[in-house]
Amino acid sequence: MREYAGNLVIDNHDQATYTTSWAPLIQRGDSRLLVFMKKLRDGISACYSAQGRWRHGYWGWQEVHHGTEHFELFLGTLWKLDPRDAGTATQFLDAAEHLGNWVPEVPAWFDWDTGLFRALHFGTERVGDGPGESLNVPDHFRCVNLALLAHAVSGEARYLELARAHGWRWAMAICDGEALPAGLQPEGPVYTLSSEADTQYHAFAGMAGA
């Protein structure tokens, strides 16, 4: 807290994740840490919204691994620590409501017919449509976790339906195959990534996009 009090926002996609380790102290009654986390929450939201990097509560364009981290880890932990705080719930649901294409002005992230996400990269401004983008990878489980958290926050059944729809595709691929799938395509599981797909996947798994 002393180190970051004067510079809460450091312009990194997962800059608040370190605070999730404070949960046991907060649960013991150290409310100073919870106050700090809420200031951090609001500072990050204000900064990225003003910069235009966040639109309608989520990145305009980001890959699934890093783009989901702030919402799944930081906001998810913060909501569990204080579920009565409307500010956390509002920010979390502003992002999560895009999972199932429930905001008309935002491009569709999820294909309900296949139970798969449309791309490796998606956001509130565009969704990836280039080579290899249709591959769903284990990182898309972050979206399942977001949906389950959103169901807990809102009580809305649509989030649970999405988690089931996507989780079912993975469950069937795992149970029916002789090996663990490396990814899922609309036509079925993939057990070995192509050289191009492997390079693309490990490139974004190692570093967040701009």
mmCIF file with all atom_site columns, C-alpha atoms in Angstrom:
data_model
loop_
_atom_site.group_PDB
_atom_site.id
_atom_site.type_symbol
_atom_site.label_atom_id
_atom_site.label_alt_id
_atom_site.label_comp_id
_atom_site.label_asym_id
_atom_site.label_entity_id
_atom_site.label_seq_id
_atom_site.pdbx_PDB_ins_code
_atom_site.Cartn_x
_atom_site.Cartn_y
_atom_site.Cartn_z
_atom_site.occupancy
_atom_site.B_iso_or_equiv
_atom_site.pdbx_formal_charge
_atom_site.auth_seq_id
_atom_site.auth_comp_id
_atom_site.auth_asym_id
_atom_site.auth_atom_id
_atom_site.pdbx_PDB_model_num
ATOM 1   C CA . MET A 1 1   ? 0.000   0.000   0.000   1.00 0.00 ? 1   MET A CA 1
ATOM 2   C CA . ARG A 1 2   ? 2.806   2.426   0.836   1.00 0.00 ? 2   ARG A CA 1
ATOM 3   C CA . GLU A 1 3   ? 4.555   1.678   -2.461  1.00 0.00 ? 3   GLU A CA 1
ATOM 4   C CA . TYR A 1 4   ? 1.533   2.233   -4.713  1.00 0.00 ? 4   TYR A CA 1
ATOM 5   C CA . ALA A 1 5   ? -0.588  4.747   -2.810  1.00 0.00 ? 5   ALA A CA 1
ATOM 6   C CA . GLY A 1 6   ? 0.727   7.642   -4.899  1.00 0.00 ? 6   GLY A CA 1
ATOM 7   C CA . ASN A 1 7   ? 0.549   5.804   -8.224  1.00 0.00 ? 7   ASN A CA 1
ATOM 8   C CA . LEU A 1 8   ? -2.351  3.381   -8.179  1.00 0.00 ? 8   LEU A CA 1
ATOM 9   C CA . VAL A 1 9   ? -2.591  2.831   -11.927 1.00 0.00 ? 9   VAL A CA 1
ATOM 10  C CA . ILE A 1 10  ? 0.574   1.516   -13.581 1.00 0.00 ? 10  ILE A CA 1
ATOM 11  C CA . ASP A 1 11  ? -0.871  0.681   -17.017 1.00 0.00 ? 11  ASP A CA 1
ATOM 12  C CA . ASN A 1 12  ? -0.598  -3.086  -16.942 1.00 0.00 ? 12  ASN A CA 1
ATOM 13  C CA . HIS A 1 13  ? -3.411  -5.489  -17.807 1.00 0.00 ? 13  HIS A CA 1
ATOM 14  C CA . ASP A 1 14  ? -3.141  -7.414  -14.506 1.00 0.00 ? 14  ASP A CA 1
ATOM 15  C CA . GLN A 1 15  ? -1.731  -4.686  -12.298 1.00 0.00 ? 15  GLN A CA 1
ATOM 16  C CA . ALA A 1 16  ? -4.180  -5.399  -9.453  1.00 0.00 ? 16  ALA A CA 1
ATOM 17  C CA . THR A 1 17  ? -3.692  -9.168  -9.254  1.00 0.00 ? 17  THR A CA 1
ATOM 18  C CA . TYR A 1 18  ? -1.127  -8.896  -6.442  1.00 0.00 ? 18  TYR A CA 1
ATOM 19  C CA . THR A 1 19  ? -3.848  -7.689  -4.068  1.00 0.00 ? 19  THR A CA 1
ATOM 20  C CA . THR A 1 20  ? -5.740  -10.986 -4.284  1.00 0.00 ? 20  THR A CA 1
ATOM 21  C CA . SER A 1 21  ? -3.205  -12.487 -1.867  1.00 0.00 ? 21  SER A CA 1
ATOM 22  C CA . TRP A 1 22  ? -4.509  -10.101 0.792   1.00 0.00 ? 22  TRP A CA 1
ATOM 23  C CA . ALA A 1 23  ? -7.825  -11.951 1.067   1.00 0.00 ? 23  ALA A CA 1
ATOM 24  C CA . PRO A 1 24  ? -6.938  -13.860 4.297   1.00 0.00 ? 24  PRO A CA 1
ATOM 25  C CA . LEU A 1 25  ? -5.908  -10.615 6.024   1.00 0.00 ? 25  LEU A CA 1
ATOM 26  C CA . ILE A 1 26  ? -9.100  -8.878  4.930   1.00 0.00 ? 26  ILE A CA 1
ATOM 27  C CA . GLN A 1 27  ? -11.169 -11.809 6.136   1.00 0.00 ? 27  GLN A CA 1
ATOM 28  C CA . ARG A 1 28  ? -9.506  -11.386 9.533   1.00 0.00 ? 28  ARG A CA 1
ATOM 29  C CA . GLY A 1 29  ? -10.823 -7.839  9.634   1.00 0.00 ? 29  GLY A CA 1
ATOM 30  C CA . ASP A 1 30  ? -8.115  -5.601  8.098   1.00 0.00 ? 30  ASP A CA 1
ATOM 31  C CA . SER A 1 31  ? -10.480 -3.193  6.328   1.00 0.00 ? 31  SER A CA 1
ATOM 32  C CA . ARG A 1 32  ? -7.644  -0.851  5.207   1.00 0.00 ? 32  ARG A CA 1
ATOM 33  C CA . LEU A 1 33  ? -6.709  -3.329  2.507   1.00 0.00 ? 33  LEU A CA 1
ATOM 34  C CA . LEU A 1 34  ? -10.284 -3.556  1.244   1.00 0.00 ? 34  LEU A CA 1
ATOM 35  C CA . VAL A 1 35  ? -10.507 0.235   0.995   1.00 0.00 ? 35  VAL A CA 1
ATOM 36  C CA . PHE A 1 36  ? -7.256  0.268   -0.978  1.00 0.00 ? 36  PHE A CA 1
ATOM 37  C CA . MET A 1 37  ? -8.527  -2.417  -3.374  1.00 0.00 ? 37  MET A CA 1
ATOM 38  C CA . LYS A 1 38  ? -11.677 -0.412  -4.085  1.00 0.00 ? 38  LYS A CA 1
ATOM 39  C CA . LYS A 1 39  ? -9.638  2.711   -4.819  1.00 0.00 ? 39  LYS A CA 1
ATOM 40  C CA . LEU A 1 40  ? -7.516  0.624   -7.167  1.00 0.00 ? 40  LEU A CA 1
ATOM 41  C CA . ARG A 1 41  ? -10.669 -0.800  -8.804  1.00 0.00 ? 41  ARG A CA 1
ATOM 42  C CA . ASP A 1 42  ? -12.070 2.637   -9.531  1.00 0.00 ? 42  ASP A CA 1
ATOM 43  C CA . GLY A 1 43  ? -8.746  4.126   -10.594 1.00 0.00 ? 43  GLY A CA 1
ATOM 44  C CA . ILE A 1 44  ? -8.106  1.388   -13.149 1.00 0.00 ? 44  ILE A CA 1
ATOM 45  C CA . SER A 1 45  ? -11.619 1.641   -14.570 1.00 0.00 ? 45  SER A CA 1
ATOM 46  C CA . ALA A 1 46  ? -11.429 5.431   -14.862 1.00 0.00 ? 46  ALA A CA 1
ATOM 47  C CA . CYS A 1 47  ? -7.982  5.310   -16.487 1.00 0.00 ? 47  CYS A CA 1
ATOM 48  C CA . TYR A 1 48  ? -8.725  2.691   -19.140 1.00 0.00 ? 48  TYR A CA 1
ATOM 49  C CA . SER A 1 49  ? -12.142 4.137   -19.918 1.00 0.00 ? 49  SER A CA 1
ATOM 50  C CA . ALA A 1 50  ? -10.665 7.618   -20.383 1.00 0.00 ? 50  ALA A CA 1
ATOM 51  C CA . GLN A 1 51  ? -7.938  6.197   -22.637 1.00 0.00 ? 51  GLN A CA 1
ATOM 52  C CA . GLY A 1 52  ? -10.537 4.404   -24.741 1.00 0.00 ? 52  GLY A CA 1
ATOM 53  C CA . ARG A 1 53  ? -8.936  1.026   -24.072 1.00 0.00 ? 53  ARG A CA 1
ATOM 54  C CA . TRP A 1 54  ? -12.028 -0.114  -22.227 1.00 0.00 ? 54  TRP A CA 1
ATOM 55  C CA . ARG A 1 55  ? -15.385 0.322   -23.918 1.00 0.00 ? 55  ARG A CA 1
ATOM 56  C CA . HIS A 1 56  ? -18.550 -0.768  -22.184 1.00 0.00 ? 56  HIS A CA 1
ATOM 57  C CA . GLY A 1 57  ? -16.504 -2.151  -19.307 1.00 0.00 ? 57  GLY A CA 1
ATOM 58  C CA . TYR A 1 58  ? -14.089 -4.401  -21.220 1.00 0.00 ? 58  TYR A CA 1
ATOM 59  C CA . TRP A 1 59  ? -11.091 -4.183  -23.532 1.00 0.00 ? 59  TRP A CA 1
ATOM 60  C CA . GLY A 1 60  ? -11.859 -3.112  -27.062 1.00 0.00 ? 60  GLY A CA 1
ATOM 61  C CA . TRP A 1 61  ? -9.550  -5.886  -28.310 1.00 0.00 ? 61  TRP A CA 1
ATOM 62  C CA . GLN A 1 62  ? -7.577  -8.435  -26.315 1.00 0.00 ? 62  GLN A CA 1
ATOM 63  C CA . GLU A 1 63  ? -6.722  -12.125 -26.298 1.00 0.00 ? 63  GLU A CA 1
ATOM 64  C CA . VAL A 1 64  ? -8.597  -14.470 -24.004 1.00 0.00 ? 64  VAL A CA 1
ATOM 65  C CA . HIS A 1 65  ? -5.718  -15.278 -21.650 1.00 0.00 ? 65  HIS A CA 1
ATOM 66  C CA . HIS A 1 66  ? -4.724  -11.793 -20.487 1.00 0.00 ? 66  HIS A CA 1
ATOM 67  C CA . GLY A 1 67  ? -7.874  -9.861  -21.296 1.00 0.00 ? 67  GLY A CA 1
ATOM 68  C CA . THR A 1 68  ? -9.933  -11.748 -18.744 1.00 0.00 ? 68  THR A CA 1
ATOM 69  C CA . GLU A 1 69  ? -7.448  -11.631 -15.862 1.00 0.00 ? 69  GLU A CA 1
ATOM 70  C CA . HIS A 1 70  ? -8.435  -8.357  -14.186 1.00 0.00 ? 70  HIS A CA 1
ATOM 71  C CA . PHE A 1 71  ? -12.088 -9.349  -14.151 1.00 0.00 ? 71  PHE A CA 1
ATOM 72  C CA . GLU A 1 72  ? -11.700 -12.989 -13.179 1.00 0.00 ? 72  GLU A CA 1
ATOM 73  C CA . LEU A 1 73  ? -8.965  -12.601 -10.567 1.00 0.00 ? 73  LEU A CA 1
ATOM 74  C CA . PHE A 1 74  ? -9.119  -9.093  -9.118  1.00 0.00 ? 74  PHE A CA 1
ATOM 75  C CA . LEU A 1 75  ? -12.793 -8.180  -9.431  1.00 0.00 ? 75  LEU A CA 1
ATOM 76  C CA . GLY A 1 76  ? -13.840 -11.755 -8.689  1.00 0.00 ? 76  GLY A CA 1
ATOM 77  C CA . THR A 1 77  ? -11.827 -11.775 -5.457  1.00 0.00 ? 77  THR A CA 1
ATOM 78  C CA . LEU A 1 78  ? -13.026 -8.299  -4.501  1.00 0.00 ? 78  LEU A CA 1
ATOM 79  C CA . TRP A 1 79  ? -16.669 -9.276  -4.963  1.00 0.00 ? 79  TRP A CA 1
ATOM 80  C CA . LYS A 1 80  ? -16.228 -12.403 -2.830  1.00 0.00 ? 80  LYS A CA 1
ATOM 81  C CA . LEU A 1 81  ? -14.670 -10.262 -0.088  1.00 0.00 ? 81  LEU A CA 1
ATOM 82  C CA . ASP A 1 82  ? -17.530 -7.764  -0.118  1.00 0.00 ? 82  ASP A CA 1
ATOM 83  C CA . PRO A 1 83  ? -20.506 -8.998  -2.175  1.00 0.00 ? 83  PRO A CA 1
ATOM 84  C CA . ARG A 1 84  ? -22.670 -6.110  -0.964  1.00 0.00 ? 84  ARG A CA 1
ATOM 85  C CA . ASP A 1 85  ? -20.552 -3.500  -2.753  1.00 0.00 ? 85  ASP A CA 1
ATOM 86  C CA . ALA A 1 86  ? -22.526 -2.457  -5.824  1.00 0.00 ? 86  ALA A CA 1
ATOM 87  C CA . GLY A 1 87  ? -19.481 -0.842  -7.425  1.00 0.00 ? 87  GLY A CA 1
ATOM 88  C CA . THR A 1 88  ? -17.668 -4.150  -7.816  1.00 0.00 ? 88  THR A CA 1
ATOM 89  C CA . ALA A 1 89  ? -20.763 -5.983  -9.040  1.00 0.00 ? 89  ALA A CA 1
ATOM 90  C CA . THR A 1 90  ? -21.473 -3.284  -11.628 1.00 0.00 ? 90  THR A CA 1
ATOM 91  C CA . GLN A 1 91  ? -17.938 -3.293  -13.038 1.00 0.00 ? 91  GLN A CA 1
ATOM 92  C CA . PHE A 1 92  ? -17.814 -7.073  -13.152 1.00 0.00 ? 92  PHE A CA 1
ATOM 93  C CA . LEU A 1 93  ? -21.165 -7.470  -14.900 1.00 0.00 ? 93  LEU A CA 1
ATOM 94  C CA . ASP A 1 94  ? -20.384 -4.654  -17.365 1.00 0.00 ? 94  ASP A CA 1
ATOM 95  C CA . ALA A 1 95  ? -17.655 -6.959  -18.668 1.00 0.00 ? 95  ALA A CA 1
ATOM 96  C CA . ALA A 1 96  ? -19.339 -10.342 -18.178 1.00 0.00 ? 96  ALA A CA 1
ATOM 97  C CA . GLU A 1 97  ? -22.543 -9.450  -20.007 1.00 0.00 ? 97  GLU A CA 1
ATOM 98  C CA . HIS A 1 98  ? -20.650 -9.580  -23.306 1.00 0.00 ? 98  HIS A CA 1
ATOM 99  C CA . LEU A 1 99  ? -19.863 -13.288 -22.900 1.00 0.00 ? 99  LEU A CA 1
ATOM 100 C CA . GLY A 1 100 ? -23.131 -14.471 -24.417 1.00 0.00 ? 100 GLY A CA 1
ATOM 101 C CA . ASN A 1 101 ? -23.681 -11.649 -26.925 1.00 0.00 ? 101 ASN A CA 1
ATOM 102 C CA . TRP A 1 102 ? -26.168 -9.852  -24.681 1.00 0.00 ? 102 TRP A CA 1
ATOM 103 C CA . VAL A 1 103 ? -25.211 -6.294  -25.666 1.00 0.00 ? 103 VAL A CA 1
ATOM 104 C CA . PRO A 1 104 ? -26.461 -5.484  -29.193 1.00 0.00 ? 104 PRO A CA 1
ATOM 105 C CA . GLU A 1 105 ? -23.786 -2.922  -30.071 1.00 0.00 ? 105 GLU A CA 1
ATOM 106 C CA . VAL A 1 106 ? -20.922 -5.291  -29.191 1.00 0.00 ? 106 VAL A CA 1
ATOM 107 C CA . PRO A 1 107 ? -19.817 -7.972  -31.716 1.00 0.00 ? 107 PRO A CA 1
ATOM 108 C CA . ALA A 1 108 ? -20.721 -11.552 -30.803 1.00 0.00 ? 108 ALA A CA 1
ATOM 109 C CA . TRP A 1 109 ? -18.090 -13.436 -28.789 1.00 0.00 ? 109 TRP A CA 1
ATOM 110 C CA . PHE A 1 110 ? -19.924 -16.754 -28.444 1.00 0.00 ? 110 PHE A CA 1
ATOM 111 C CA . ASP A 1 111 ? -21.492 -19.147 -30.927 1.00 0.00 ? 111 ASP A CA 1
ATOM 112 C CA . TRP A 1 112 ? -24.458 -20.744 -29.185 1.00 0.00 ? 112 TRP A CA 1
ATOM 113 C CA . ASP A 1 113 ? -24.873 -23.283 -31.992 1.00 0.00 ? 113 ASP A CA 1
ATOM 114 C CA . THR A 1 114 ? -21.430 -24.808 -31.460 1.00 0.00 ? 114 THR A CA 1
ATOM 115 C CA . GLY A 1 115 ? -20.909 -23.966 -27.783 1.00 0.00 ? 115 GLY A CA 1
ATOM 116 C CA . LEU A 1 116 ? -17.590 -22.338 -28.677 1.00 0.00 ? 116 LEU A CA 1
ATOM 117 C CA . PHE A 1 117 ? -16.181 -18.847 -28.556 1.00 0.00 ? 117 PHE A CA 1
ATOM 118 C CA . ARG A 1 118 ? -15.697 -17.288 -31.958 1.00 0.00 ? 118 ARG A CA 1
ATOM 119 C CA . ALA A 1 119 ? -12.063 -16.307 -31.516 1.00 0.00 ? 119 ALA A CA 1
ATOM 120 C CA . LEU A 1 120 ? -8.875  -16.262 -29.515 1.00 0.00 ? 120 LEU A CA 1
ATOM 121 C CA . HIS A 1 121 ? -9.039  -12.461 -29.576 1.00 0.00 ? 121 HIS A CA 1
ATOM 122 C CA . PHE A 1 122 ? -12.240 -10.641 -28.790 1.00 0.00 ? 122 PHE A CA 1
ATOM 123 C CA . GLY A 1 123 ? -13.470 -7.413  -27.242 1.00 0.00 ? 123 GLY A CA 1
ATOM 124 C CA . THR A 1 124 ? -16.172 -4.808  -27.293 1.00 0.00 ? 124 THR A CA 1
ATOM 125 C CA . GLU A 1 125 ? -14.983 -3.333  -30.590 1.00 0.00 ? 125 GLU A CA 1
ATOM 126 C CA . ARG A 1 126 ? -14.041 -6.369  -32.681 1.00 0.00 ? 126 ARG A CA 1
ATOM 127 C CA . VAL A 1 127 ? -13.611 -10.134 -32.706 1.00 0.00 ? 127 VAL A CA 1
ATOM 128 C CA . GLY A 1 128 ? -10.726 -11.938 -34.395 1.00 0.00 ? 128 GLY A CA 1
ATOM 129 C CA . ASP A 1 129 ? -11.458 -13.539 -37.750 1.00 0.00 ? 129 ASP A CA 1
ATOM 130 C CA . GLY A 1 130 ? -7.999  -14.311 -39.105 1.00 0.00 ? 130 GLY A CA 1
ATOM 131 C CA . PRO A 1 131 ? -6.232  -17.658 -39.533 1.00 0.00 ? 131 PRO A CA 1
ATOM 132 C CA . GLY A 1 132 ? -6.415  -19.811 -36.431 1.00 0.00 ? 132 GLY A CA 1
ATOM 133 C CA . GLU A 1 133 ? -8.779  -17.482 -34.589 1.00 0.00 ? 133 GLU A CA 1
ATOM 134 C CA . SER A 1 134 ? -11.596 -20.046 -34.392 1.00 0.00 ? 134 SER A CA 1
ATOM 135 C CA . LEU A 1 135 ? -9.500  -22.347 -32.188 1.00 0.00 ? 135 LEU A CA 1
ATOM 136 C CA . ASN A 1 136 ? -10.756 -22.603 -28.598 1.00 0.00 ? 136 ASN A CA 1
ATOM 137 C CA . VAL A 1 137 ? -7.941  -23.329 -26.146 1.00 0.00 ? 137 VAL A CA 1
ATOM 138 C CA . PRO A 1 138 ? -7.879  -24.180 -22.424 1.00 0.00 ? 138 PRO A CA 1
ATOM 139 C CA . ASP A 1 139 ? -7.580  -20.454 -21.683 1.00 0.00 ? 139 ASP A CA 1
ATOM 140 C CA . HIS A 1 140 ? -11.212 -20.129 -22.712 1.00 0.00 ? 140 HIS A CA 1
ATOM 141 C CA . PHE A 1 141 ? -12.020 -21.834 -19.404 1.00 0.00 ? 141 PHE A CA 1
ATOM 142 C CA . ARG A 1 142 ? -11.431 -18.374 -17.942 1.00 0.00 ? 142 ARG A CA 1
ATOM 143 C CA . CYS A 1 143 ? -14.676 -17.410 -19.664 1.00 0.00 ? 143 CYS A CA 1
ATOM 144 C CA . VAL A 1 144 ? -16.461 -20.310 -17.978 1.00 0.00 ? 144 VAL A CA 1
ATOM 145 C CA . ASN A 1 145 ? -15.167 -19.048 -14.646 1.00 0.00 ? 145 ASN A CA 1
ATOM 146 C CA . LEU A 1 146 ? -16.331 -15.532 -15.483 1.00 0.00 ? 146 LEU A CA 1
ATOM 147 C CA . ALA A 1 147 ? -19.765 -16.903 -16.333 1.00 0.00 ? 147 ALA A CA 1
ATOM 148 C CA . LEU A 1 148 ? -19.988 -18.843 -13.076 1.00 0.00 ? 148 LEU A CA 1
ATOM 149 C CA . LEU A 1 149 ? -18.938 -15.758 -11.125 1.00 0.00 ? 149 LEU A CA 1
ATOM 150 C CA . ALA A 1 150 ? -21.469 -13.654 -13.019 1.00 0.00 ? 150 ALA A CA 1
ATOM 151 C CA . HIS A 1 151 ? -24.169 -16.163 -12.122 1.00 0.00 ? 151 HIS A CA 1
ATOM 152 C CA . ALA A 1 152 ? -23.188 -15.845 -8.453  1.00 0.00 ? 152 ALA A CA 1
ATOM 153 C CA . VAL A 1 153 ? -23.159 -12.034 -8.669  1.00 0.00 ? 153 VAL A CA 1
ATOM 154 C CA . SER A 1 154 ? -26.390 -11.582 -10.621 1.00 0.00 ? 154 SER A CA 1
ATOM 155 C CA . GLY A 1 155 ? -28.353 -14.788 -10.111 1.00 0.00 ? 155 GLY A CA 1
ATOM 156 C CA . GLU A 1 156 ? -29.123 -14.762 -13.846 1.00 0.00 ? 156 GLU A CA 1
ATOM 157 C CA . ALA A 1 157 ? -29.539 -18.222 -15.384 1.00 0.00 ? 157 ALA A CA 1
ATOM 158 C CA . ARG A 1 158 ? -28.107 -17.184 -18.746 1.00 0.00 ? 158 ARG A CA 1
ATOM 159 C CA . TYR A 1 159 ? -24.594 -17.182 -17.330 1.00 0.00 ? 159 TYR A CA 1
ATOM 160 C CA . LEU A 1 160 ? -24.971 -20.701 -16.002 1.00 0.00 ? 160 LEU A CA 1
ATOM 161 C CA . GLU A 1 161 ? -26.333 -21.801 -19.380 1.00 0.00 ? 161 GLU A CA 1
ATOM 162 C CA . LEU A 1 162 ? -23.246 -20.427 -21.124 1.00 0.00 ? 162 LEU A CA 1
ATOM 163 C CA . ALA A 1 163 ? -20.890 -22.142 -18.679 1.00 0.00 ? 163 ALA A CA 1
ATOM 164 C CA . ARG A 1 164 ? -22.695 -25.417 -19.290 1.00 0.00 ? 164 ARG A CA 1
ATOM 165 C CA . ALA A 1 165 ? -22.732 -24.984 -23.073 1.00 0.00 ? 165 ALA A CA 1
ATOM 166 C CA . HIS A 1 166 ? -18.990 -24.391 -23.334 1.00 0.00 ? 166 HIS A CA 1
ATOM 167 C CA . GLY A 1 167 ? -17.981 -26.740 -20.540 1.00 0.00 ? 167 GLY A CA 1
ATOM 168 C CA . TRP A 1 168 ? -20.029 -29.536 -22.129 1.00 0.00 ? 168 TRP A CA 1
ATOM 169 C CA . ARG A 1 169 ? -18.035 -29.333 -25.357 1.00 0.00 ? 169 ARG A CA 1
ATOM 170 C CA . TRP A 1 170 ? -14.787 -29.753 -23.435 1.00 0.00 ? 170 TRP A CA 1
ATOM 171 C CA . ALA A 1 171 ? -16.209 -32.520 -21.238 1.00 0.00 ? 171 ALA A CA 1
ATOM 172 C CA . MET A 1 172 ? -17.340 -34.527 -24.250 1.00 0.00 ? 172 MET A CA 1
ATOM 173 C CA . ALA A 1 173 ? -14.001 -34.058 -26.015 1.00 0.00 ? 173 ALA A CA 1
ATOM 174 C CA . ILE A 1 174 ? -12.102 -35.179 -22.929 1.00 0.00 ? 174 ILE A CA 1
ATOM 175 C CA . CYS A 1 175 ? -14.336 -38.193 -22.235 1.00 0.00 ? 175 CYS A CA 1
ATOM 176 C CA . ASP A 1 176 ? -14.606 -39.380 -25.838 1.00 0.00 ? 176 ASP A CA 1
ATOM 177 C CA . GLY A 1 177 ? -10.979 -38.976 -26.867 1.00 0.00 ? 177 GLY A CA 1
ATOM 178 C CA . GLU A 1 178 ? -7.962  -41.157 -26.197 1.00 0.00 ? 178 GLU A CA 1
ATOM 179 C CA . ALA A 1 179 ? -5.901  -38.104 -25.256 1.00 0.00 ? 179 ALA A CA 1
ATOM 180 C CA . LEU A 1 180 ? -6.540  -34.666 -23.819 1.00 0.00 ? 180 LEU A CA 1
ATOM 181 C CA . PRO A 1 181 ? -7.483  -32.214 -26.574 1.00 0.00 ? 181 PRO A CA 1
ATOM 182 C CA . ALA A 1 182 ? -5.162  -29.275 -27.191 1.00 0.00 ? 182 ALA A CA 1
ATOM 183 C CA . GLY A 1 183 ? -8.097  -27.241 -28.440 1.00 0.00 ? 183 GLY A CA 1
ATOM 184 C CA . LEU A 1 184 ? -11.559 -27.309 -29.947 1.00 0.00 ? 184 LEU A CA 1
ATOM 185 C CA . GLN A 1 185 ? -12.713 -26.293 -33.404 1.00 0.00 ? 185 GLN A CA 1
ATOM 186 C CA . PRO A 1 186 ? -16.350 -26.119 -34.543 1.00 0.00 ? 186 PRO A CA 1
ATOM 187 C CA . GLU A 1 187 ? -15.829 -29.428 -36.364 1.00 0.00 ? 187 GLU A CA 1
ATOM 188 C CA . GLY A 1 188 ? -14.356 -31.182 -33.312 1.00 0.00 ? 188 GLY A CA 1
ATOM 189 C CA . PRO A 1 189 ? -11.378 -31.517 -30.962 1.00 0.00 ? 189 PRO A CA 1
ATOM 190 C CA . VAL A 1 190 ? -7.781  -30.873 -32.004 1.00 0.00 ? 190 VAL A CA 1
ATOM 191 C CA . TYR A 1 191 ? -5.049  -32.982 -30.417 1.00 0.00 ? 191 TYR A CA 1
ATOM 192 C CA . THR A 1 192 ? -2.004  -31.436 -32.065 1.00 0.00 ? 192 THR A CA 1
ATOM 193 C CA . LEU A 1 193 ? -1.732  -27.755 -32.932 1.00 0.00 ? 193 LEU A CA 1
ATOM 194 C CA . SER A 1 194 ? -0.322  -26.749 -36.272 1.00 0.00 ? 194 SER A CA 1
ATOM 195 C CA . SER A 1 195 ? 2.988   -24.917 -36.193 1.00 0.00 ? 195 SER A CA 1
ATOM 196 C CA . GLU A 1 196 ? 1.216   -21.639 -36.976 1.00 0.00 ? 196 GLU A CA 1
ATOM 197 C CA . ALA A 1 197 ? -1.442  -22.148 -34.315 1.00 0.00 ? 197 ALA A CA 1
ATOM 198 C CA . ASP A 1 198 ? 1.129   -23.193 -31.717 1.00 0.00 ? 198 ASP A CA 1
ATOM 199 C CA . THR A 1 199 ? 3.244   -20.103 -32.396 1.00 0.00 ? 199 THR A CA 1
ATOM 200 C CA . GLN A 1 200 ? 0.227   -17.819 -32.202 1.00 0.00 ? 200 GLN A CA 1
ATOM 201 C CA . TYR A 1 201 ? -1.006  -19.413 -28.976 1.00 0.00 ? 201 TYR A CA 1
ATOM 202 C CA . HIS A 1 202 ? 2.330   -19.271 -27.175 1.00 0.00 ? 202 HIS A CA 1
ATOM 203 C CA . ALA A 1 203 ? 2.950   -15.722 -28.370 1.00 0.00 ? 203 ALA A CA 1
ATOM 204 C CA . PHE A 1 204 ? -0.074  -14.341 -26.563 1.00 0.00 ? 204 PHE A CA 1
ATOM 205 C CA . ALA A 1 205 ? 0.202   -16.734 -23.614 1.00 0.00 ? 205 ALA A CA 1
ATOM 206 C CA . GLY A 1 206 ? 3.600   -15.189 -22.949 1.00 0.00 ? 206 GLY A CA 1
ATOM 207 C CA . MET A 1 207 ? 2.734   -11.522 -23.298 1.00 0.00 ? 207 MET A CA 1
ATOM 208 C CA . ALA A 1 208 ? -0.412  -9.394  -23.354 1.00 0.00 ? 208 ALA A CA 1
ATOM 209 C CA . GLY A 1 209 ? -1.420  -7.513  -26.492 1.00 0.00 ? 209 GLY A CA 1
ATOM 210 C CA . ALA A 1 210 ? -1.514  -3.722  -26.691 1.00 0.00 ? 210 ALA A CA 1
#
